Coordinates of C-alpha atoms and ligand atoms in Angstrom, one line a residue:
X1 CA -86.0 -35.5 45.0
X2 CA -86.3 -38.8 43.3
X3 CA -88.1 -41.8 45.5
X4 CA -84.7 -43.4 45.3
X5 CA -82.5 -40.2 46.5
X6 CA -84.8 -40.2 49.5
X7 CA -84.4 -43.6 49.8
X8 CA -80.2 -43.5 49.6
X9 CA -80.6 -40.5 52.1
X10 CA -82.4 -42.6 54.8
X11 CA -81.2 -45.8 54.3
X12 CA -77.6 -43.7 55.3
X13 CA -78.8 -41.5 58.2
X14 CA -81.7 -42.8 59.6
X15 CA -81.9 -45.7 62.5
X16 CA -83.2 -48.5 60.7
X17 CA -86.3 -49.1 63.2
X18 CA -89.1 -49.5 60.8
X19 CA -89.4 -51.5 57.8
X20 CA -90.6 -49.2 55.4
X21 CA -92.6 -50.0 52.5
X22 CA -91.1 -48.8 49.5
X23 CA -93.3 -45.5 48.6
X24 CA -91.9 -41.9 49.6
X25 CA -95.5 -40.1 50.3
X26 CA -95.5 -36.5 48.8
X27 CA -99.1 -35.0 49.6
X28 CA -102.7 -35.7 50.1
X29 CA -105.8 -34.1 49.6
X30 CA -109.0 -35.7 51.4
X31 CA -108.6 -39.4 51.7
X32 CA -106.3 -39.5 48.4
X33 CA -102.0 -39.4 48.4
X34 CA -99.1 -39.1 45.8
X35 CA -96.2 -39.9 46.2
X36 CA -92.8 -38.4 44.9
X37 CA -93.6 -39.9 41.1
X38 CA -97.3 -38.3 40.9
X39 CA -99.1 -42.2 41.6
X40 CA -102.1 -41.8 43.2
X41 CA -103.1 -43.6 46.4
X42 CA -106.4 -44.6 48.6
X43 CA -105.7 -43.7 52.6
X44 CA -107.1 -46.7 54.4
X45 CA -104.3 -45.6 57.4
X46 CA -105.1 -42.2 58.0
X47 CA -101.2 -42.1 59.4
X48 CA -102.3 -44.5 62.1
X49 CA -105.4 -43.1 62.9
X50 CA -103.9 -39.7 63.4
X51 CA -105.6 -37.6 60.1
X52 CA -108.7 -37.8 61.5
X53 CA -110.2 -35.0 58.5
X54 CA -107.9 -36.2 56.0
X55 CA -105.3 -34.2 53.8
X56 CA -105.4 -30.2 53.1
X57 CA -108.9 -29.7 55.3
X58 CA -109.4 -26.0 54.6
X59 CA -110.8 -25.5 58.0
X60 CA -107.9 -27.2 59.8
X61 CA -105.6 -25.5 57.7
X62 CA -106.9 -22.3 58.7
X63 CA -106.9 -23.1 62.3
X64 CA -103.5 -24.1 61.7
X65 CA -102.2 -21.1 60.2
X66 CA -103.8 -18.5 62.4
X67 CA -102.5 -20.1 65.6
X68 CA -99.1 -20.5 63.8
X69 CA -99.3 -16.7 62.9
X70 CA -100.5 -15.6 66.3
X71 CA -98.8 -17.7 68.6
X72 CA -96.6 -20.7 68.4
X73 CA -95.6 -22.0 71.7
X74 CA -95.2 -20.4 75.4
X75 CA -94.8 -22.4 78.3
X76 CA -96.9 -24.5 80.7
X77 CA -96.4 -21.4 82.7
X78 CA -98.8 -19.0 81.3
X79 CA -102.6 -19.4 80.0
X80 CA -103.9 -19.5 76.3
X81 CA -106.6 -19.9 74.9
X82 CA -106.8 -22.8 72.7
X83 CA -105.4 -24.9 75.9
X84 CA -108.3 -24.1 78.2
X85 CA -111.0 -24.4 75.2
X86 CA -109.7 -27.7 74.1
X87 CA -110.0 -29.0 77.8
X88 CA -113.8 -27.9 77.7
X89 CA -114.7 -29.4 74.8
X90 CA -113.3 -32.6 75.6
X91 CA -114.8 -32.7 78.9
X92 CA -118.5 -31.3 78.7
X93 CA -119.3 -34.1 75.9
X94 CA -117.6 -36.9 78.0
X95 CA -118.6 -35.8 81.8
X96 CA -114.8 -36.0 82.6
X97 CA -113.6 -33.3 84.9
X98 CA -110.6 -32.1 84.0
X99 CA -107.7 -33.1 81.9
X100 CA -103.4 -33.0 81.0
X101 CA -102.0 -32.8 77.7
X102 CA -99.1 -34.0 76.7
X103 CA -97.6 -35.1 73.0
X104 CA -97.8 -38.6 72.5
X105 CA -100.3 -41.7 73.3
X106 CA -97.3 -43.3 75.3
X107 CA -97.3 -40.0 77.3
X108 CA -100.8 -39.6 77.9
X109 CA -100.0 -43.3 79.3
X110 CA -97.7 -42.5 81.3
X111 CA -99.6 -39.7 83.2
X112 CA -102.9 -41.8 83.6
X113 CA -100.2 -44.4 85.5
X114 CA -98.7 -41.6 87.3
X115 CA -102.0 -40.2 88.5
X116 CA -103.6 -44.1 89.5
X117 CA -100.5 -44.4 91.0
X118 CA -100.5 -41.1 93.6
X119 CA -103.9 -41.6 93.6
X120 CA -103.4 -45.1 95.5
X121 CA -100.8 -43.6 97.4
X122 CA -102.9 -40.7 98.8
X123 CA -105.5 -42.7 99.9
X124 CA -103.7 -45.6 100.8
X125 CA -99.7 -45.0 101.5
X126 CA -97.1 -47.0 99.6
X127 CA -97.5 -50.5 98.9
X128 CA -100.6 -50.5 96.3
X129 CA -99.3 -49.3 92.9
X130 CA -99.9 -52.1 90.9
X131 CA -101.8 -51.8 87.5
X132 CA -103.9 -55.0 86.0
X133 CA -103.6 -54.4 82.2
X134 CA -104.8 -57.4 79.3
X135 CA -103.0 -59.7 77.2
X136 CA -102.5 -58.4 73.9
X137 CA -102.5 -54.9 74.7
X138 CA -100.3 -51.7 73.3
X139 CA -100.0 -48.7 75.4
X140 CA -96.9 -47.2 74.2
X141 CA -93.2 -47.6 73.6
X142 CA -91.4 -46.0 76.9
X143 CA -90.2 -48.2 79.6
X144 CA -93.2 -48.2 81.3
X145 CA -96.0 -48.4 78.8
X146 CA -94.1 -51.3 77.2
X147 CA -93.9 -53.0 80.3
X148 CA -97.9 -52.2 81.0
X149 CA -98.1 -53.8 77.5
X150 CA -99.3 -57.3 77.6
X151 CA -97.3 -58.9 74.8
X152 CA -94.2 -60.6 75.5
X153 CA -92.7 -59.6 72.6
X154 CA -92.1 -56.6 73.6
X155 CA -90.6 -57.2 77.2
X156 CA -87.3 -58.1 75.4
X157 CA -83.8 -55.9 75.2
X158 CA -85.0 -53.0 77.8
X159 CA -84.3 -54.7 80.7
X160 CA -85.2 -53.6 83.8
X161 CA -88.7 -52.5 83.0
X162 CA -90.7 -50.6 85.4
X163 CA -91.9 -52.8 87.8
X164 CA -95.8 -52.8 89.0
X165 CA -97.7 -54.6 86.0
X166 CA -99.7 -58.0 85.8
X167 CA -101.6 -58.9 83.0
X168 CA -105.2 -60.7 82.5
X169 CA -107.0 -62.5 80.1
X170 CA -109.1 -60.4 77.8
X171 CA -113.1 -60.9 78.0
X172 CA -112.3 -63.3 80.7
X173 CA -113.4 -61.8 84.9
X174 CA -111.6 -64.9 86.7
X175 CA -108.3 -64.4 84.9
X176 CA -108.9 -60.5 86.2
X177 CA -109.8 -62.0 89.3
X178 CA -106.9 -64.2 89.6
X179 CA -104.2 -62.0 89.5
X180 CA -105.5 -59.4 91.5
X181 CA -104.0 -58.6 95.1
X182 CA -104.3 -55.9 97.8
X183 CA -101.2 -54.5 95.9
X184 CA -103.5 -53.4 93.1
X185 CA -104.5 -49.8 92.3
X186 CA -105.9 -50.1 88.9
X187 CA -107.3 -51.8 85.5
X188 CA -106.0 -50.0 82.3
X189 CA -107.3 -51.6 79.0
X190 CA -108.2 -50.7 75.5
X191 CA -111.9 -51.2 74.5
X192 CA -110.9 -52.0 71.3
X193 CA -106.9 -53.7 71.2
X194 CA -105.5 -52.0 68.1
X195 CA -101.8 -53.2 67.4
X196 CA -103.1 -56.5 69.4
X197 CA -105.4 -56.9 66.0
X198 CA -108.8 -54.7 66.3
X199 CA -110.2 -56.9 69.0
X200 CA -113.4 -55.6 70.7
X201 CA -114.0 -56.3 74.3
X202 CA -117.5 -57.8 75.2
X203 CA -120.0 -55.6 76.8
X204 CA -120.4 -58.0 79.6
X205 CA -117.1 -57.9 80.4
X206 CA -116.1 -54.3 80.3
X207 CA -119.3 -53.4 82.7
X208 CA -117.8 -56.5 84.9
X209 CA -114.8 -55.3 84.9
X210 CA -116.2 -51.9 86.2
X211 CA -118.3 -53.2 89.0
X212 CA -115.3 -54.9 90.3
X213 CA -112.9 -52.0 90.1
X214 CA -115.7 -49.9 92.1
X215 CA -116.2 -52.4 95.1
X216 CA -112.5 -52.9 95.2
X217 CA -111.4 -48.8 95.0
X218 CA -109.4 -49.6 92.0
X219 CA -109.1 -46.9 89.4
X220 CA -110.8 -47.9 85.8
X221 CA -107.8 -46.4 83.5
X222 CA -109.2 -46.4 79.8
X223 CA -106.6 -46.4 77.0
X224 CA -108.6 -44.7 74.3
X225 CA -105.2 -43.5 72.0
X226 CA -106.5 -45.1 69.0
X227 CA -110.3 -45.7 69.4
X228 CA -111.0 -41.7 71.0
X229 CA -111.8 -38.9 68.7
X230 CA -115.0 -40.0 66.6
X231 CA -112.4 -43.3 65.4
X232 CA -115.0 -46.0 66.4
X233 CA -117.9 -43.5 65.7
X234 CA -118.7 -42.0 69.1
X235 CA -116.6 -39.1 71.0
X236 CA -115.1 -42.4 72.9
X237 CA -115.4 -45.6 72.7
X238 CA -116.4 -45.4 76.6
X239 CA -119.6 -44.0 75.9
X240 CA -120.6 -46.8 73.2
X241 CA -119.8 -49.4 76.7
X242 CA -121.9 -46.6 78.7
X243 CA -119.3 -46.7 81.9
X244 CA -117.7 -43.6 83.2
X245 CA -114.1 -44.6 83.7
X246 CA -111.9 -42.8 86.7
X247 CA -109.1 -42.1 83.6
X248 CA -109.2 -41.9 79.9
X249 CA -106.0 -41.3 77.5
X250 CA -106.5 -40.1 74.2
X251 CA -103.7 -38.8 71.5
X252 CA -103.3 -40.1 67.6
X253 CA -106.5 -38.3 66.2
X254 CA -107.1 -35.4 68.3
X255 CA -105.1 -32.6 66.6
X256 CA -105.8 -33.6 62.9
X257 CA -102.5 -34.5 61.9
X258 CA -100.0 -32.9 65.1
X259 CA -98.4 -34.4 67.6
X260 CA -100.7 -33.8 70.6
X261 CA -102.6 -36.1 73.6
X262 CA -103.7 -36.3 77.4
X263 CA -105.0 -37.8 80.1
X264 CA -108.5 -36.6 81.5
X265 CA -109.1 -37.4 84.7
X266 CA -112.9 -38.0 86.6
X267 CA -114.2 -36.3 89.9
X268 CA -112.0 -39.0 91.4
X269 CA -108.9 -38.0 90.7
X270 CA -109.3 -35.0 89.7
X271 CA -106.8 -33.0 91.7
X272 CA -104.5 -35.7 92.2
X273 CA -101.7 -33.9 90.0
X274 CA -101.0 -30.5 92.0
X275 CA -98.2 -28.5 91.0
X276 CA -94.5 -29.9 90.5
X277 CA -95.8 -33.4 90.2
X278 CA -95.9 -33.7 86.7
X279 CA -95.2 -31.8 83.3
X280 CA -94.3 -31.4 79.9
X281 CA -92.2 -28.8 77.9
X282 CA -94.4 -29.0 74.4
X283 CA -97.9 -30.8 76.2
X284 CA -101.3 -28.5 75.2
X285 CA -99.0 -26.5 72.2
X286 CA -101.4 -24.0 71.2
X287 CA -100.9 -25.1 67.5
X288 CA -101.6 -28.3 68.2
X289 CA -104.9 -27.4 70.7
X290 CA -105.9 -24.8 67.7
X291 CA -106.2 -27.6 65.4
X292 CA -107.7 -30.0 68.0
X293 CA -110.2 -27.3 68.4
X294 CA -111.3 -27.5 64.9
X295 CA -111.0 -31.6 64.9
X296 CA -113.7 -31.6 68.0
X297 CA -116.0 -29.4 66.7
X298 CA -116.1 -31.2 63.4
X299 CA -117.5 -34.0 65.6
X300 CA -120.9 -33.7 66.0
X301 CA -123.9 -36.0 66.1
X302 CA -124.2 -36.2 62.0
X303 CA -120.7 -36.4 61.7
X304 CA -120.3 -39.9 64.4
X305 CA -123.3 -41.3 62.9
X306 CA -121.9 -41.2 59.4
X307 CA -118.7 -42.6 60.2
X308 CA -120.4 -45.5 61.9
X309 CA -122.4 -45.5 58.0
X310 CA -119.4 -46.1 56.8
X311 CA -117.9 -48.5 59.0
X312 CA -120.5 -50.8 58.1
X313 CA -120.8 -49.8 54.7
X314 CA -116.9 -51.1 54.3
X315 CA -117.0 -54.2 56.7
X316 CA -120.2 -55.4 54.8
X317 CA -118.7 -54.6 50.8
X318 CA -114.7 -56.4 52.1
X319 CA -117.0 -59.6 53.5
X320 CA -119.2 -59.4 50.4
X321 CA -116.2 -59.7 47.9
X322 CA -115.6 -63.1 49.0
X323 CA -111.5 -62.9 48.8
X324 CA -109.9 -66.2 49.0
X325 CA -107.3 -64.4 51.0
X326 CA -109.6 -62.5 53.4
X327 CA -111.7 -63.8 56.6
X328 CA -114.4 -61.9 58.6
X329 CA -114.1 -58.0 59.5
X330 CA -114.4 -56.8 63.3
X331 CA -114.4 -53.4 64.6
X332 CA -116.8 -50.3 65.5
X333 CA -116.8 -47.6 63.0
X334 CA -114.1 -46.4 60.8
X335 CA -111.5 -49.2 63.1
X336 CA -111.4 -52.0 61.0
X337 CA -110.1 -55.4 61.3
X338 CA -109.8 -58.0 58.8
X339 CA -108.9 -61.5 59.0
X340 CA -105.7 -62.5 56.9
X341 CA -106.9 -66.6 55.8
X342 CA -103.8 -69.3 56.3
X343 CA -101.7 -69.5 53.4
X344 CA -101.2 -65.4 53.2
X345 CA -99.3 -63.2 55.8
X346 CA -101.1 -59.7 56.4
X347 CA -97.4 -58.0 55.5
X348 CA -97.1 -59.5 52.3
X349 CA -101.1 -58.7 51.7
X350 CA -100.0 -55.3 53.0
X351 CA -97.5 -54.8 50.0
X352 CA -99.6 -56.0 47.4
X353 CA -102.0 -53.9 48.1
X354 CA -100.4 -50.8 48.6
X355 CA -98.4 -51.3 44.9
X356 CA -101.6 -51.2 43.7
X357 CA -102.4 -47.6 45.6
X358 CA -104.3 -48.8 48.6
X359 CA -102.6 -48.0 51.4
X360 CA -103.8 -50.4 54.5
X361 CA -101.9 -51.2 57.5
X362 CA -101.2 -54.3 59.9
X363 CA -102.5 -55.1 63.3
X364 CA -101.9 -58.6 65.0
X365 CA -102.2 -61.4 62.5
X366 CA -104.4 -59.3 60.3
X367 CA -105.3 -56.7 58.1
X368 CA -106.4 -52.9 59.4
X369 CA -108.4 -50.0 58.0
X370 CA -108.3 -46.6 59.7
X371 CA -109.1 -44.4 57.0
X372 CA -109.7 -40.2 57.4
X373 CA -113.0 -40.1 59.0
X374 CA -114.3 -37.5 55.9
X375 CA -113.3 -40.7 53.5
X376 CA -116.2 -39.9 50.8
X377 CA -118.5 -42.5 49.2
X378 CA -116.0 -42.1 46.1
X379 CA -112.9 -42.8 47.7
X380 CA -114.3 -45.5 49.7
X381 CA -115.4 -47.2 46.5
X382 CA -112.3 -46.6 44.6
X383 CA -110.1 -48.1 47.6
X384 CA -112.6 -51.1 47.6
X385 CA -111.9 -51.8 43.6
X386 CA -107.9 -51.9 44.5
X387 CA -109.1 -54.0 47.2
X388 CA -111.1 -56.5 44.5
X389 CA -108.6 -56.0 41.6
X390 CA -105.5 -57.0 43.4
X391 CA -106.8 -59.8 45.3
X392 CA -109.6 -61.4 43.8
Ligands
PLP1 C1 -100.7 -45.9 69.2 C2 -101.1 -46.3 70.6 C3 -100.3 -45.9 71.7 C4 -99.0 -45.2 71.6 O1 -99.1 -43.9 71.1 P1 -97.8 -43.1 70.6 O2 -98.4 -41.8 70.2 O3 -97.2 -43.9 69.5 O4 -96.9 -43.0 71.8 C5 -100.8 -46.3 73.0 N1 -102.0 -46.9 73.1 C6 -102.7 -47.3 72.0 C7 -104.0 -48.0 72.3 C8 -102.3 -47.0 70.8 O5 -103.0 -47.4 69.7

């Protein structure tokens, strides 16, 4: 099909709730895409973070495959194996104890609230389910992460939204302070905000933030979605802050490129969750744990330290090109903020760019880089001429 049949098609049957850019994205092979016409394109996006190993990975592929050929789904009901390894791998490295899978980053949200929550009630009765989350935050897009978000923009339309939520100052401990209460159960924050605009929490304040949680028995809920899996060139971000949260969510770039995500829980909490209190139909897929599998154990020491190479390697080469359009870079790793200067608007900066076949995304009032975390010297160099040639 043509980029315009595709475009009639969804324009008739599709519920206009993005706005698209005008490219219909056909394939990719490491960090490179075409679209339906054959142009070529630079992935500085990575789908949101989610191909962690880039396009066609033989490796993945097989993993893929060999699941898919074996066994597709059963039910939460029986054991496999890809489930029970996954959980291992992702809690040896990370000294979590055990975890919950689910499909989504707004799920694996929704579970870490769930178990904070009957956490707070087993210990303490009823009465002390409230969760302190930051301004500027994202954790999801149900009723309930959007309401743990902390950006009024999006506590519009839904009404009522699940109740429970009060929101702090990020990087500052007396806003935390102020708002808490002997209602509260938990903190849940991002180390990193993503959506909010790649905005990195101080040191100081994340270990204050952990102290206070520990004399006050609140749960420290981590919302590591975007920033988990190698992203800001560790396993977790946590372990870059060295503090051992109660509860960590992960999802975008676990599985490579499926839909897949979870909560893992600490000694803490660990058997908070006992049978009937929660569940999923599709959560811990074997396809989806086969390939997350192969993502983790691409993940080793060599591999995090090169993608934090990288990371700096692109922060230093955008601030050194000087574009009258473009501020100051932030970020760990391959999560990559970049200032949009006043007279330009990051969407418009967006569309320029990815005309030209760099494909970048958004985040707050500023530009965003996630690229596959294999991006090669080459592509990295190539994306970085677009980047030169369209806005210098
Ligand atoms: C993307 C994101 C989510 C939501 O994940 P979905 O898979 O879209 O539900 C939650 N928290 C953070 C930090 C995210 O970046």
């Amino acid at each position: 099909m043509t980029f315009e049949e595709i475009k009639n098609l969804d324009e008739q049957y599709v519920i206009h709730a993005y706005s698209r850019f005008p490219v219909a994205i056909d394939r990719g092979q490491g960090a490179v895409l075409w679209d339906v016409n054959g142009k070529e394109y630079i992935d500085f996006t990575a789908g949101i973070g989610v191909t962690s190993l880039g396009y066609a990975d033989e490796g993945w592929m097989k993993a893929v495959t060999e699941q898919a050929a074996k066994l597709s789904h059963i039910s939460n009901l029986f054991y496999t194996e890809p489930y029970a390894k996954v959980a291992q791998k992702l809690c040896v490295p990370t000294g979590m104890s055990n975890v919950m899978f689910s499909n989504s980053g707004a799920e694996a949200n929704e579970a870490m609230i769930k178990l904070a929550r009957k956490w707070s009630f087993d210990q303490y009765g009823k009465g002390r389910g409230t969760v302190i989350t930051l301004r500027n935050s994202f954790h999801g897009r149900t009723i309930t992460t959007l309401a743990a978000t902390g950006q009024d923009k999006f506590h519009d339309y839904f009404f009522p939204f699940t109740e429970g939520f009060r929101y702090a100052d990020a990087n500052d401990i007396d806003s935390l302070e102020g708002v808490a209460g002997h209602d509260v159960c938990a903190v849940m924050m991002e180390l990193i905000q993503g959506e909010g605009g790649v905005l990195p929490l101080d040191q100081e304040y994340v270990h204050k933030v952990a102290d206070l949680c520990e004399k006050r028995d609140w749960l420290l809920l981590i919302d590591e979605v975007q920033t988990g899996i190698g992203r800001t060139g560790a396993l977790f971000a946590f372990q870059q802050y060295d503090i051992q949260p109660d509860a960590v969510s992960f999802a975008k770039g676990i599985a490579g490129g499926l839909p897949f995500g979870g909560v893992m829980s600490g000694e803490k909490c660990r058997d908070v969750f006992t049978p009937g209190t929660h569940g999923t139909t599709f959560g811990g897929n074997p396809i989806a744990a086969a390939a997350s599998c192969y993502v983790l154990d691409q993940l080793d020491a060599p591999f995090l330290a090169q993608v934090r190479e990288k990371g700096d390697y692109l922060r230093a080469q955008v601030e050194e090109l000087e574009l009258p359009c473009l501020g100051k870079t932030r970020g760990m790793g391959l999560m990559i903020g970049v200032e949009v200067n006043e007279g330009w608007t990051n969407r418009e900066l967006a569309g320029r760019l990815i005309e030209s076949g760099l494909l970048v995304l958004t985040a707050g009032p500023g530009l965003r880089f996630l690229p596959p975390l294999t991006i090669t010297q080459e592509e990295m160099d190539r994306g970085l001429s677009i980047l030169k040639g369209t806005l210098g």
